[in-house]
Amino acid sequence: MKNFKKWTGIGLALALALTGSLAGCGNKAAVVDKENPAKGTESKEIFRTLDEIKEDGTINIGVFSDKNPFGYVDENGDYKGYDVYFADRLAEDLGVKVNYVSTEAANRIEYLQTGKVDMILANFTVTDERREEVDFASPYMNVALGVVSRNDNVVKSLDELGADDKIIVISGTTAETWLTRNYPDILLQKFDSYATAKEAFENGTGIAWANDNTEVIAFSLQNDGYTVGIPSLGSNDTIAPAVTKGNTTLLEWINEDMEKLGKEQFFRKDYEETLAGTYGDEYKDTLVVEGVQQ
C-alpha cells in the first residue's frame, strides 16, 4: 500500500508538471467547474502575455507562405511580403526575434486558440463573427471582395453565372462566408490553400475565383490572361493583426506600436517596399491604413 501511494504521488506530480509545461507552450487546458462538477470540463485558451513573450525572446507569428506579395517564401527560403515586413518591425520594436509559422486561411483562428502562434498577420479580414473568437488590433489595410476570371469569359456580375458554373474559394475566407450567405445557389469549389486554388484555377477549374480584391487584383497583374471583372463585392472591410481572445497585454502593445508607426508613415513605406512592384502607386492611398485606432 505504501508503494502504491508513493507511485501515485509521483504520477500526480508528473501530471501536474506536464500540465504546467503545456500551459507555457500555449495549449488548451481542461478546466473543471468546481461549483458544478457535473458540467464536466471545458477548453480554455492559453496564451502568452506580453511579458512572457519578452522573457522568452521570441514571438510566434502566423503568416501565409504562398500568397505573394502579402506573405510568401522566396527562393532563399526567407519569408517576405507586406505582412512579413510589418511583422519584422513589430518584433524589432518589441525587442525579440520572430518565428514565422506558415498558416492557411482555415486554421488562423485555431492556431491562436491553441497557442501555436501569439499573433496572426495573414490578410485577416475583420468580421463580427471573427471578433467573437479572436481579438483584433487596429487595421492596417482596406479590403473588399473581388472576382477574377479568364479573359475569354470575363464574369462582371454573379447574376451571369449558370447553374453549373463553379466559383473557386479558399476555405475559411470571407469570400466563402459571403457567397454562402448571399448566393447560396452558386456552386463553390473549395480549396484549403492559396497555392492549390491558384493551381486549380490556372488548370481550368472554375469559371472564376473569388477572394479578397487585393489578392485577385495581384493575381491578374502577375498572370497574363486574367481580368478582375468584379473589383468590389460586398462591404468594404479592413485587415488587422489578431491575437488570442483575452490577450489584453499583447493587444494593447500592438495598438500602441501601430499608432507610433502610423505617425512615421510606416505602412506607406511597407507598401512601397513590398506591393508597389505589383500594384504600382495607383492603389497606395486606397489600400493603406496608417495606424488608425479602432
PDB file of N, CA and C in Angstrom, residues 59 61 81-98 100 119 121 253 257-267 269-270:
ATOM      1  N   ILE A  59       8.785  35.798 -30.561  1.00  0.00           N
ATOM      2  CA  ILE A  59       7.345  35.862 -30.771  1.00  0.00           C
ATOM      3  C   ILE A  59       6.986  35.003 -31.972  1.00  0.00           C
ATOM      4  N   ILE A  61       4.584  34.234 -34.966  1.00  0.00           N
ATOM      5  CA  ILE A  61       3.613  34.966 -35.780  1.00  0.00           C
ATOM      6  C   ILE A  61       3.178  34.109 -36.967  1.00  0.00           C
ATOM      7  N   GLY A  81       7.086  39.854 -47.926  1.00  0.00           N
ATOM      8  CA  GLY A  81       5.755  40.349 -48.241  1.00  0.00           C
ATOM      9  C   GLY A  81       5.302  41.458 -47.300  1.00  0.00           C
ATOM     10  N   TYR A  82       4.172  42.037 -47.615  1.00  0.00           N
ATOM     11  CA  TYR A  82       3.615  43.177 -46.869  1.00  0.00           C
ATOM     12  C   TYR A  82       3.397  42.835 -45.399  1.00  0.00           C
ATOM     13  N   ASP A  83       2.767  41.694 -45.124  1.00  0.00           N
ATOM     14  CA  ASP A  83       2.521  41.280 -43.742  1.00  0.00           C
ATOM     15  C   ASP A  83       3.828  40.988 -43.013  1.00  0.00           C
ATOM     16  N   VAL A  84       4.777  40.374 -43.706  1.00  0.00           N
ATOM     17  CA  VAL A  84       6.048  39.985 -43.092  1.00  0.00           C
ATOM     18  C   VAL A  84       6.892  41.219 -42.765  1.00  0.00           C
ATOM     19  N   TYR A  85       6.890  42.193 -43.653  1.00  0.00           N
ATOM     20  CA  TYR A  85       7.607  43.452 -43.421  1.00  0.00           C
ATOM     21  C   TYR A  85       7.098  44.111 -42.139  1.00  0.00           C
ATOM     22  N   PHE A  86       5.791  44.098 -41.951  1.00  0.00           N
ATOM     23  CA  PHE A  86       5.159  44.635 -40.751  1.00  0.00           C
ATOM     24  C   PHE A  86       5.542  43.794 -39.528  1.00  0.00           C
ATOM     25  N   ALA A  87       5.489  42.484 -39.671  1.00  0.00           N
ATOM     26  CA  ALA A  87       5.822  41.590 -38.556  1.00  0.00           C
ATOM     27  C   ALA A  87       7.269  41.764 -38.107  1.00  0.00           C
ATOM     28  N   ASP A  88       8.173  41.927 -39.058  1.00  0.00           N
ATOM     29  CA  ASP A  88       9.583  42.163 -38.718  1.00  0.00           C
ATOM     30  C   ASP A  88       9.733  43.407 -37.846  1.00  0.00           C
ATOM     31  N   ARG A  89       9.001  44.460 -38.195  1.00  0.00           N
ATOM     32  CA  ARG A  89       9.098  45.710 -37.449  1.00  0.00           C
ATOM     33  C   ARG A  89       8.497  45.555 -36.043  1.00  0.00           C
ATOM     34  N   LEU A  90       7.383  44.848 -35.925  1.00  0.00           N
ATOM     35  CA  LEU A  90       6.791  44.623 -34.609  1.00  0.00           C
ATOM     36  C   LEU A  90       7.769  43.894 -33.689  1.00  0.00           C
ATOM     37  N   ALA A  91       8.411  42.848 -34.221  1.00  0.00           N
ATOM     38  CA  ALA A  91       9.371  42.091 -33.424  1.00  0.00           C
ATOM     39  C   ALA A  91      10.552  42.969 -33.019  1.00  0.00           C
ATOM     40  N   GLU A  92      11.006  43.792 -33.951  1.00  0.00           N
ATOM     41  CA  GLU A  92      12.114  44.704 -33.663  1.00  0.00           C
ATOM     42  C   GLU A  92      11.739  45.677 -32.544  1.00  0.00           C
ATOM     43  N   ASP A  93      10.551  46.255 -32.629  1.00  0.00           N
ATOM     44  CA  ASP A  93      10.109  47.210 -31.623  1.00  0.00           C
ATOM     45  C   ASP A  93       9.903  46.534 -30.265  1.00  0.00           C
ATOM     46  N   LEU A  94       9.521  45.273 -30.295  1.00  0.00           N
ATOM     47  CA  LEU A  94       9.310  44.527 -29.054  1.00  0.00           C
ATOM     48  C   LEU A  94      10.630  44.038 -28.462  1.00  0.00           C
ATOM     49  N   GLY A  95      11.672  44.012 -29.296  1.00  0.00           N
ATOM     50  CA  GLY A  95      12.986  43.576 -28.829  1.00  0.00           C
ATOM     51  C   GLY A  95      13.139  42.076 -28.756  1.00  0.00           C
ATOM     52  N   VAL A  96      12.439  41.363 -29.655  1.00  0.00           N
ATOM     53  CA  VAL A  96      12.519  39.899 -29.675  1.00  0.00           C
ATOM     54  C   VAL A  96      12.752  39.414 -31.106  1.00  0.00           C
ATOM     55  N   LYS A  97      13.113  38.148 -31.227  1.00  0.00           N
ATOM     56  CA  LYS A  97      13.214  37.522 -32.531  1.00  0.00           C
ATOM     57  C   LYS A  97      11.825  37.070 -32.960  1.00  0.00           C
ATOM     58  N   VAL A  98      11.648  36.860 -34.259  1.00  0.00           N
ATOM     59  CA  VAL A  98      10.352  36.395 -34.748  1.00  0.00           C
ATOM     60  C   VAL A  98      10.494  34.996 -35.334  1.00  0.00           C
ATOM     61  N   TYR A 100       8.414  32.597 -37.681  1.00  0.00           N
ATOM     62  CA  TYR A 100       7.264  32.573 -38.579  1.00  0.00           C
ATOM     63  C   TYR A 100       6.672  31.175 -38.657  1.00  0.00           C
ATOM     64  N   MET A 119       0.327  35.637 -32.541  1.00  0.00           N
ATOM     65  CA  MET A 119      -0.339  36.653 -33.356  1.00  0.00           C
ATOM     66  C   MET A 119      -0.522  36.125 -34.768  1.00  0.00           C
ATOM     67  N   LEU A 121      -0.801  37.501 -38.671  1.00  0.00           N
ATOM     68  CA  LEU A 121      -0.661  38.572 -39.665  1.00  0.00           C
ATOM     69  C   LEU A 121      -0.742  37.905 -41.034  1.00  0.00           C
ATOM     70  N   TRP A 253      -0.268  46.516 -26.530  1.00  0.00           N
ATOM     71  CA  TRP A 253       1.058  46.904 -27.017  1.00  0.00           C
ATOM     72  C   TRP A 253       1.059  47.055 -28.544  1.00  0.00           C
ATOM     73  N   ASP A 257       1.995  50.443 -30.584  1.00  0.00           N
ATOM     74  CA  ASP A 257       3.091  50.470 -31.552  1.00  0.00           C
ATOM     75  C   ASP A 257       2.592  50.875 -32.929  1.00  0.00           C
ATOM     76  N   MET A 258       1.401  50.415 -33.306  1.00  0.00           N
ATOM     77  CA  MET A 258       0.845  50.774 -34.604  1.00  0.00           C
ATOM     78  C   MET A 258       0.541  52.269 -34.687  1.00  0.00           C
ATOM     79  N   GLU A 259       0.139  52.853 -33.567  1.00  0.00           N
ATOM     80  CA  GLU A 259      -0.108  54.292 -33.556  1.00  0.00           C
ATOM     81  C   GLU A 259       1.192  55.052 -33.830  1.00  0.00           C
ATOM     82  N   LYS A 260       2.281  54.596 -33.232  1.00  0.00           N
ATOM     83  CA  LYS A 260       3.599  55.212 -33.475  1.00  0.00           C
ATOM     84  C   LYS A 260       4.015  55.014 -34.934  1.00  0.00           C
ATOM     85  N   LEU A 261       3.798  53.800 -35.450  1.00  0.00           N
ATOM     86  CA  LEU A 261       4.164  53.514 -36.837  1.00  0.00           C
ATOM     87  C   LEU A 261       3.371  54.392 -37.801  1.00  0.00           C
ATOM     88  N   GLY A 262       2.104  54.620 -37.483  1.00  0.00           N
ATOM     89  CA  GLY A 262       1.284  55.472 -38.337  1.00  0.00           C
ATOM     90  C   GLY A 262       1.826  56.886 -38.435  1.00  0.00           C
ATOM     91  N   LYS A 263       2.331  57.396 -37.331  1.00  0.00           N
ATOM     92  CA  LYS A 263       2.866  58.761 -37.318  1.00  0.00           C
ATOM     93  C   LYS A 263       4.108  58.893 -38.197  1.00  0.00           C
ATOM     94  N   GLU A 264       4.833  57.809 -38.381  1.00  0.00           N
ATOM     95  CA  GLU A 264       6.022  57.859 -39.239  1.00  0.00           C
ATOM     96  C   GLU A 264       5.730  57.358 -40.658  1.00  0.00           C
ATOM     97  N   GLN A 265       4.443  57.153 -40.954  1.00  0.00           N
ATOM     98  CA  GLN A 265       4.020  56.708 -42.295  1.00  0.00           C
ATOM     99  C   GLN A 265       4.659  55.367 -42.675  1.00  0.00           C
ATOM    100  N   PHE A 266       4.740  54.489 -41.680  1.00  0.00           N
ATOM    101  CA  PHE A 266       5.389  53.196 -41.882  1.00  0.00           C
ATOM    102  C   PHE A 266       4.693  52.352 -42.936  1.00  0.00           C
ATOM    103  N   PHE A 267       3.363  52.328 -42.934  1.00  0.00           N
ATOM    104  CA  PHE A 267       2.645  51.419 -43.820  1.00  0.00           C
ATOM    105  C   PHE A 267       2.721  51.860 -45.285  1.00  0.00           C
ATOM    106  N   LYS A 269       5.484  53.136 -46.433  1.00  0.00           N
ATOM    107  CA  LYS A 269       6.808  52.625 -46.763  1.00  0.00           C
ATOM    108  C   LYS A 269       6.750  51.121 -47.015  1.00  0.00           C
ATOM    109  N   ASP A 270       5.986  50.414 -46.182  1.00  0.00           N
ATOM    110  CA  ASP A 270       5.787  48.975 -46.364  1.00  0.00           C
ATOM    111  C   ASP A 270       5.214  48.704 -47.757  1.00  0.00           C
TER     112      ASP A 270
END
